[in-house]
């Protein structure tokens, strides 16, 4: 998830406006920045690694001449943060004649790159984006009968159209070129793109916050559309057939602060709503890294997963996935306990899978270091390309959640689960532990998870808001689940504690009778996570135990699960037919929303909970 912005001004200098607008998109990515402008038939570019507050000053970015320009603030997905990998990207010509900025993931970039290299193209960066610039350049070359032949206006547009038609994946792209210096062409598929219109200037951006201080007239670009910006006019065309799309600007009545949250009150709520998109992106991870991780796991004599907090809960859930699907025993370990628990036993035959969205959590890195010193193999799963974890890992995967601003992890948790479940399914396939039919069914169900999460948020949010109002004064909560849902229960408990400050306890439901049930009295709230899996029968017994002692029971259960619905005080329904090993992804979403609305009910700030930091870089 990156931020793109650009403009065609009637007068004045584009660079300072681009700089200020990228600053408003910083929450989308902040590891490198770049701008390209066109002036007097020349293309000017400045880009570097670093934050939007630093790079422009060092590079005097605002001095770039010209009233036309495009810019980018990056959240690295392909290629670590560096000056070369920063956007804009170019074709082969030097100095460059085409500049491209892009937000999204080009899934088939490796194939396109290979094809272009065979045709003599030389690539500078490790990014997926650069293929777009080379494709356009290649298209222009093919159209030009001779190198110096003039390019007609349609040629540039045709070259961009043809190039975009070859892309698979998510993208919001903007291209500017010396072939047609007074034009910017944009295209969109899945990644957000909005135009800002005012009487004498045109803007495009990844998101409303960037255009709002400049105009409140916005045009939302849809999937499969191409936009041509030129001379104060914009034209939208369908990529598939070039047909013109008429669309009137909408008036936006948000404050810039509201806009950064896309109209949501808090980043946490926005990030909960972003999960379908993020999970879809995890399903686009580069095959080669998942295959490499699967190979290492398959060869391992011992697999220890280390992490903290929410990431540890993802590891715990993964241990059920690996065991149930691929018959691989794994040890999920809280990183701060690793040195004591495994420090002496870890060895050259051990594989450590370290999971950390920030990639900078000190306890997790210390566990990795302790294992590395004993020759263990280090694998990583993170959300931050270029983070320390990526540098100490033999192989790592990036989970594609984009930056998470809310301190409480939400979208990064469901993305971690999505990646880990893909690894477990691949390993099962590799080991022939499940039939091809089962694999196909799991793949089919996995592909449906984003829509299911979307439906939960759309259909259950109001109900969870009401439940929070009903239970807001409760002093303590139990979160119970069996099997893989124990991990979901732990995560639900952590969310409620960290943002609403309600003391809560989570344990495997089977443990109730061994002590915790003594706390139960009339009205004591107990949340059960009840997917219809192999634990259902015994879980129903646990619900009855709690009800018999007066507990108020909330169940997260499958839609239409009458047996459970009639036993409990309140229930939240989840779409049916979700395989057990994938259940933590959709079943945790109501718990995220419940915690969020409990925090609101109790007057807490969900984004900045007291005493916590987004990344805990101290041991
Ligand atoms: C979760 O909401 C918390 N922010 C915290 O427990 C977090 O999961 C933990 O600090 C691990 O962070 P990491 O994934 O960046 O390593």
PDB file of N, CA, C and O and ligand atoms in Angstrom, residues 268 306-313 355-365 381-383 389 399 404 406-410 412-413 416 491 494-495 498-499 609 612-617, ligand 1:
ATOM      1  N   UNK A 268      -8.210   2.350  13.681  1.00  0.00           N
ATOM      2  CA  UNK A 268      -8.501   0.929  13.976  1.00  0.00           C
ATOM      3  C   UNK A 268      -9.748   0.467  13.225  1.00  0.00           C
ATOM      4  O   UNK A 268      -9.751  -0.592  12.597  1.00  0.00           O
ATOM      5  N   UNK A 306       8.231 -18.149  16.708  1.00  0.00           N
ATOM      6  CA  UNK A 306       8.398 -17.181  17.786  1.00  0.00           C
ATOM      7  C   UNK A 306       7.753 -15.850  17.414  1.00  0.00           C
ATOM      8  O   UNK A 306       7.855 -15.396  16.271  1.00  0.00           O
ATOM      9  N   UNK A 307       7.090 -15.243  18.388  1.00  0.00           N
ATOM     10  CA  UNK A 307       6.437 -13.956  18.151  1.00  0.00           C
ATOM     11  C   UNK A 307       5.917 -13.416  19.478  1.00  0.00           C
ATOM     12  O   UNK A 307       6.005 -14.098  20.508  1.00  0.00           O
ATOM     13  N   UNK A 308       5.357 -12.215  19.429  1.00  0.00           N
ATOM     14  CA  UNK A 308       4.783 -11.584  20.613  1.00  0.00           C
ATOM     15  C   UNK A 308       3.358 -11.138  20.324  1.00  0.00           C
ATOM     16  O   UNK A 308       2.994 -10.910  19.173  1.00  0.00           O
ATOM     17  N   UNK A 309       2.573 -11.026  21.372  1.00  0.00           N
ATOM     18  CA  UNK A 309       1.233 -10.451  21.271  1.00  0.00           C
ATOM     19  C   UNK A 309       0.368 -11.088  20.200  1.00  0.00           C
ATOM     20  O   UNK A 309       0.260 -12.321  20.109  1.00  0.00           O
ATOM     21  N   UNK A 310      -0.200 -10.238  19.377  1.00  0.00           N
ATOM     22  CA  UNK A 310      -1.097 -10.723  18.329  1.00  0.00           C
ATOM     23  C   UNK A 310      -0.391 -11.672  17.373  1.00  0.00           C
ATOM     24  O   UNK A 310      -0.939 -12.686  16.936  1.00  0.00           O
ATOM     25  N   UNK A 311       0.855 -11.366  17.068  1.00  0.00           N
ATOM     26  CA  UNK A 311       1.603 -12.240  16.150  1.00  0.00           C
ATOM     27  C   UNK A 311       1.788 -13.627  16.753  1.00  0.00           C
ATOM     28  O   UNK A 311       1.773 -14.631  16.039  1.00  0.00           O
ATOM     29  N   UNK A 312       1.939 -13.688  18.072  1.00  0.00           N
ATOM     30  CA  UNK A 312       2.034 -15.004  18.731  1.00  0.00           C
ATOM     31  C   UNK A 312       0.720 -15.764  18.548  1.00  0.00           C
ATOM     32  O   UNK A 312       0.695 -16.963  18.286  1.00  0.00           O
ATOM     33  N   UNK A 313      -0.402 -15.063  18.638  1.00  0.00           N
ATOM     34  CA  UNK A 313      -1.701 -15.733  18.454  1.00  0.00           C
ATOM     35  C   UNK A 313      -1.812 -16.297  17.038  1.00  0.00           C
ATOM     36  O   UNK A 313      -2.388 -17.370  16.812  1.00  0.00           O
ATOM     37  N   UNK A 355       7.512 -14.369  13.422  1.00  0.00           N
ATOM     38  CA  UNK A 355       6.386 -13.620  12.861  1.00  0.00           C
ATOM     39  C   UNK A 355       6.294 -12.274  13.570  1.00  0.00           C
ATOM     40  O   UNK A 355       6.191 -12.224  14.797  1.00  0.00           O
ATOM     41  N   UNK A 356       6.367 -11.200  12.808  1.00  0.00           N
ATOM     42  CA  UNK A 356       6.308  -9.872  13.413  1.00  0.00           C
ATOM     43  C   UNK A 356       5.849  -8.868  12.373  1.00  0.00           C
ATOM     44  O   UNK A 356       6.550  -8.660  11.380  1.00  0.00           O
ATOM     45  N   UNK A 357       4.700  -8.223  12.579  1.00  0.00           N
ATOM     46  CA  UNK A 357       4.222  -7.305  11.549  1.00  0.00           C
ATOM     47  C   UNK A 357       5.213  -6.156  11.368  1.00  0.00           C
ATOM     48  O   UNK A 357       5.556  -5.781  10.265  1.00  0.00           O
ATOM     49  N   UNK A 358       5.751  -5.624  12.447  1.00  0.00           N
ATOM     50  CA  UNK A 358       6.694  -4.503  12.334  1.00  0.00           C
ATOM     51  C   UNK A 358       8.078  -4.986  11.905  1.00  0.00           C
ATOM     52  O   UNK A 358       8.853  -4.237  11.336  1.00  0.00           O
ATOM     53  N   UNK A 359       8.384  -6.238  12.237  1.00  0.00           N
ATOM     54  CA  UNK A 359       9.712  -6.769  11.924  1.00  0.00           C
ATOM     55  C   UNK A 359      10.787  -6.177  12.817  1.00  0.00           C
ATOM     56  O   UNK A 359      11.976  -6.342  12.561  1.00  0.00           O
ATOM     57  N   UNK A 360      10.349  -5.462  13.863  1.00  0.00           N
ATOM     58  CA  UNK A 360      11.315  -4.774  14.739  1.00  0.00           C
ATOM     59  C   UNK A 360      11.126  -5.078  16.212  1.00  0.00           C
ATOM     60  O   UNK A 360      11.780  -4.482  17.056  1.00  0.00           O
ATOM     61  N   UNK A 361      10.216  -5.999  16.569  1.00  0.00           N
ATOM     62  CA  UNK A 361       9.946  -6.270  17.990  1.00  0.00           C
ATOM     63  C   UNK A 361      11.156  -6.892  18.657  1.00  0.00           C
ATOM     64  O   UNK A 361      11.630  -7.963  18.236  1.00  0.00           O
ATOM     65  N   UNK A 362      11.638  -6.231  19.692  1.00  0.00           N
ATOM     66  CA  UNK A 362      12.928  -6.620  20.295  1.00  0.00           C
ATOM     67  C   UNK A 362      12.934  -8.059  20.797  1.00  0.00           C
ATOM     68  O   UNK A 362      13.878  -8.816  20.532  1.00  0.00           O
ATOM     69  N   UNK A 363      11.875  -8.480  21.489  1.00  0.00           N
ATOM     70  CA  UNK A 363      11.863  -9.848  22.033  1.00  0.00           C
ATOM     71  C   UNK A 363      11.937 -10.890  20.916  1.00  0.00           C
ATOM     72  O   UNK A 363      12.624 -11.906  21.016  1.00  0.00           O
ATOM     73  N   UNK A 364      11.236 -10.620  19.820  1.00  0.00           N
ATOM     74  CA  UNK A 364      11.238 -11.576  18.703  1.00  0.00           C
ATOM     75  C   UNK A 364      12.623 -11.613  18.053  1.00  0.00           C
ATOM     76  O   UNK A 364      13.168 -12.689  17.767  1.00  0.00           O
ATOM     77  N   UNK A 365      13.220 -10.434  17.878  1.00  0.00           N
ATOM     78  CA  UNK A 365      14.560 -10.388  17.257  1.00  0.00           C
ATOM     79  C   UNK A 365      15.598 -11.034  18.171  1.00  0.00           C
ATOM     80  O   UNK A 365      16.521 -11.712  17.704  1.00  0.00           O
ATOM     81  N   UNK A 381       8.124 -13.909   8.665  1.00  0.00           N
ATOM     82  CA  UNK A 381       6.877 -13.409   8.087  1.00  0.00           C
ATOM     83  C   UNK A 381       6.665 -12.022   8.680  1.00  0.00           C
ATOM     84  O   UNK A 381       6.587 -11.881   9.910  1.00  0.00           O
ATOM     85  N   UNK A 382       6.637 -11.027   7.841  1.00  0.00           N
ATOM     86  CA  UNK A 382       6.509  -9.655   8.340  1.00  0.00           C
ATOM     87  C   UNK A 382       5.679  -8.796   7.391  1.00  0.00           C
ATOM     88  O   UNK A 382       5.362  -9.220   6.286  1.00  0.00           O
ATOM     89  N   UNK A 383       5.366  -7.604   7.863  1.00  0.00           N
ATOM     90  CA  UNK A 383       4.608  -6.656   7.043  1.00  0.00           C
ATOM     91  C   UNK A 383       5.516  -5.530   6.561  1.00  0.00           C
ATOM     92  O   UNK A 383       5.086  -4.645   5.831  1.00  0.00           O
ATOM     93  N   UNK A 389      13.906  -7.930  10.756  1.00  0.00           N
ATOM     94  CA  UNK A 389      13.572  -9.354  10.591  1.00  0.00           C
ATOM     95  C   UNK A 389      13.867  -9.826   9.167  1.00  0.00           C
ATOM     96  O   UNK A 389      14.344 -10.932   8.944  1.00  0.00           O
ATOM     97  N   UNK A 399       3.589  -9.842   4.193  1.00  0.00           N
ATOM     98  CA  UNK A 399       2.163 -10.166   4.247  1.00  0.00           C
ATOM     99  C   UNK A 399       1.258  -9.175   3.554  1.00  0.00           C
ATOM    100  O   UNK A 399       0.050  -9.417   3.439  1.00  0.00           O
ATOM    101  N   UNK A 404      -0.084  -0.233   9.224  1.00  0.00           N
ATOM    102  CA  UNK A 404      -1.167  -0.295  10.215  1.00  0.00           C
ATOM    103  C   UNK A 404      -0.892   0.806  11.232  1.00  0.00           C
ATOM    104  O   UNK A 404       0.128   0.779  11.913  1.00  0.00           O
ATOM    105  N   UNK A 406      -3.260   2.084  13.677  1.00  0.00           N
ATOM    106  CA  UNK A 406      -3.840   1.785  14.991  1.00  0.00           C
ATOM    107  C   UNK A 406      -2.889   0.884  15.771  1.00  0.00           C
ATOM    108  O   UNK A 406      -2.336  -0.068  15.211  1.00  0.00           O
ATOM    109  N   UNK A 407      -2.664   1.177  17.052  1.00  0.00           N
ATOM    110  CA  UNK A 407      -1.734   0.364  17.856  1.00  0.00           C
ATOM    111  C   UNK A 407      -2.224  -1.079  17.948  1.00  0.00           C
ATOM    112  O   UNK A 407      -1.459  -2.026  17.866  1.00  0.00           O
ATOM    113  N   UNK A 408      -3.524  -1.246  18.058  1.00  0.00           N
ATOM    114  CA  UNK A 408      -4.066  -2.607  18.149  1.00  0.00           C
ATOM    115  C   UNK A 408      -4.013  -3.273  16.774  1.00  0.00           C
ATOM    116  O   UNK A 408      -4.582  -2.781  15.804  1.00  0.00           O
ATOM    117  N   UNK A 409      -3.334  -4.391  16.684  1.00  0.00           N
ATOM    118  CA  UNK A 409      -3.210  -5.100  15.406  1.00  0.00           C
ATOM    119  C   UNK A 409      -4.562  -5.727  15.041  1.00  0.00           C
ATOM    120  O   UNK A 409      -5.178  -6.387  15.866  1.00  0.00           O
ATOM    121  N   UNK A 410      -5.005  -5.460  13.827  1.00  0.00           N
ATOM    122  CA  UNK A 410      -6.250  -6.065  13.339  1.00  0.00           C
ATOM    123  C   UNK A 410      -5.998  -6.678  11.958  1.00  0.00           C
ATOM    124  O   UNK A 410      -5.862  -7.883  11.826  1.00  0.00           O
ATOM    125  N   UNK A 412      -3.351  -6.781  10.265  1.00  0.00           N
ATOM    126  CA  UNK A 412      -2.098  -7.539  10.159  1.00  0.00           C
ATOM    127  C   UNK A 412      -2.276  -8.951  10.706  1.00  0.00           C
ATOM    128  O   UNK A 412      -1.620  -9.880  10.249  1.00  0.00           O
ATOM    129  N   UNK A 413      -3.199  -9.118  11.663  1.00  0.00           N
ATOM    130  CA  UNK A 413      -3.451 -10.461  12.228  1.00  0.00           C
ATOM    131  C   UNK A 413      -4.109 -11.353  11.177  1.00  0.00           C
ATOM    132  O   UNK A 413      -3.654 -12.465  10.905  1.00  0.00           O
ATOM    133  N   UNK A 416      -1.676 -12.238   8.509  1.00  0.00           N
ATOM    134  CA  UNK A 416      -0.716 -13.272   8.962  1.00  0.00           C
ATOM    135  C   UNK A 416      -1.373 -14.650   8.873  1.00  0.00           C
ATOM    136  O   UNK A 416      -0.795 -15.601   8.347  1.00  0.00           O
ATOM    137  N   UNK A 491      -6.851 -13.809  20.989  1.00  0.00           N
ATOM    138  CA  UNK A 491      -6.759 -12.527  20.272  1.00  0.00           C
ATOM    139  C   UNK A 491      -7.911 -11.606  20.644  1.00  0.00           C
ATOM    140  O   UNK A 491      -7.720 -10.413  20.863  1.00  0.00           O
ATOM    141  N   UNK A 494      -7.117 -10.131  23.954  1.00  0.00           N
ATOM    142  CA  UNK A 494      -6.064  -9.099  23.901  1.00  0.00           C
ATOM    143  C   UNK A 494      -6.635  -7.780  23.405  1.00  0.00           C
ATOM    144  O   UNK A 494      -6.373  -6.726  23.977  1.00  0.00           O
ATOM    145  N   UNK A 495      -7.493  -7.823  22.384  1.00  0.00           N
ATOM    146  CA  UNK A 495      -8.070  -6.584  21.846  1.00  0.00           C
ATOM    147  C   UNK A 495      -8.870  -5.852  22.917  1.00  0.00           C
ATOM    148  O   UNK A 495      -8.744  -4.650  23.115  1.00  0.00           O
ATOM    149  N   UNK A 498      -6.437  -4.405  25.555  1.00  0.00           N
ATOM    150  CA  UNK A 498      -5.493  -3.339  25.202  1.00  0.00           C
ATOM    151  C   UNK A 498      -6.167  -2.036  24.810  1.00  0.00           C
ATOM    152  O   UNK A 498      -5.579  -0.974  25.009  1.00  0.00           O
ATOM    153  N   UNK A 499      -7.421  -2.063  24.312  1.00  0.00           N
ATOM    154  CA  UNK A 499      -8.015  -0.784  23.908  1.00  0.00           C
ATOM    155  C   UNK A 499      -9.179  -0.351  24.787  1.00  0.00           C
ATOM    156  O   UNK A 499      -9.495   0.833  24.837  1.00  0.00           O
ATOM    157  N   UNK A 609      -4.029   3.520  22.608  1.00  0.00           N
ATOM    158  CA  UNK A 609      -4.270   3.023  23.971  1.00  0.00           C
ATOM    159  C   UNK A 609      -3.106   3.370  24.902  1.00  0.00           C
ATOM    160  O   UNK A 609      -1.951   3.408  24.471  1.00  0.00           O
ATOM    161  N   UNK A 612       0.901   1.759  25.618  1.00  0.00           N
ATOM    162  CA  UNK A 612       1.312   0.850  24.544  1.00  0.00           C
ATOM    163  C   UNK A 612       1.990   1.595  23.405  1.00  0.00           C
ATOM    164  O   UNK A 612       1.785   2.797  23.221  1.00  0.00           O
ATOM    165  N   UNK A 613       2.798   0.852  22.637  1.00  0.00           N
ATOM    166  CA  UNK A 613       3.429   1.412  21.432  1.00  0.00           C
ATOM    167  C   UNK A 613       3.148   0.458  20.283  1.00  0.00           C
ATOM    168  O   UNK A 613       2.929  -0.733  20.517  1.00  0.00           O
ATOM    169  N   UNK A 614       3.137   0.981  19.038  1.00  0.00           N
ATOM    170  CA  UNK A 614       2.834   0.119  17.894  1.00  0.00           C
ATOM    171  C   UNK A 614       3.904  -0.944  17.712  1.00  0.00           C
ATOM    172  O   UNK A 614       3.629  -2.102  17.399  1.00  0.00           O
ATOM    173  N   UNK A 615       5.152  -0.555  17.915  1.00  0.00           N
ATOM    174  CA  UNK A 615       6.238  -1.533  17.780  1.00  0.00           C
ATOM    175  C   UNK A 615       7.083  -1.478  19.038  1.00  0.00           C
ATOM    176  O   UNK A 615       7.623  -0.438  19.389  1.00  0.00           O
ATOM    177  N   UNK A 616       7.178  -2.613  19.744  1.00  0.00           N
ATOM    178  CA  UNK A 616       7.877  -2.653  21.040  1.00  0.00           C
ATOM    179  C   UNK A 616       9.341  -3.008  20.788  1.00  0.00           C
ATOM    180  O   UNK A 616       9.709  -4.170  20.648  1.00  0.00           O
ATOM    181  N   UNK A 617      10.165  -1.964  20.714  1.00  0.00           N
ATOM    182  CA  UNK A 617      11.569  -2.192  20.309  1.00  0.00           C
ATOM    183  C   UNK A 617      12.503  -2.270  21.512  1.00  0.00           C
ATOM    184  O   UNK A 617      13.717  -2.146  21.382  1.00  0.00           O
TER     185      UNK A 617
HETATM  186  C1  LIG B   1      -1.336  -6.113  19.261  1.00  0.00           C
HETATM  187  O1  LIG B   1      -2.501  -5.436  19.069  1.00  0.00           O
HETATM  188  C2  LIG B   1      -0.291  -5.334  19.884  1.00  0.00           C
HETATM  189  N1  LIG B   1      -0.031  -4.166  19.176  1.00  0.00           N
HETATM  190  C3  LIG B   1       0.978  -6.132  20.212  1.00  0.00           C
HETATM  191  O2  LIG B   1       0.622  -7.209  21.009  1.00  0.00           O
HETATM  192  C4  LIG B   1       1.732  -6.661  18.994  1.00  0.00           C
HETATM  193  O3  LIG B   1       1.036  -7.672  18.383  1.00  0.00           O
HETATM  194  C5  LIG B   1       3.094  -7.189  19.455  1.00  0.00           C
HETATM  195  O4  LIG B   1       3.802  -6.126  20.032  1.00  0.00           O
HETATM  196  C6  LIG B   1       3.876  -7.793  18.306  1.00  0.00           C
HETATM  197  O5  LIG B   1       4.169  -6.835  17.338  1.00  0.00           O
HETATM  198  P1  LIG B   1       4.847  -7.290  15.961  1.00  0.00           P
HETATM  199  O6  LIG B   1       3.868  -8.138  15.225  1.00  0.00           O
HETATM  200  O7  LIG B   1       5.145  -6.010  15.253  1.00  0.00           O
HETATM  201  O8  LIG B   1       6.094  -8.040  16.303  1.00  0.00           O
END
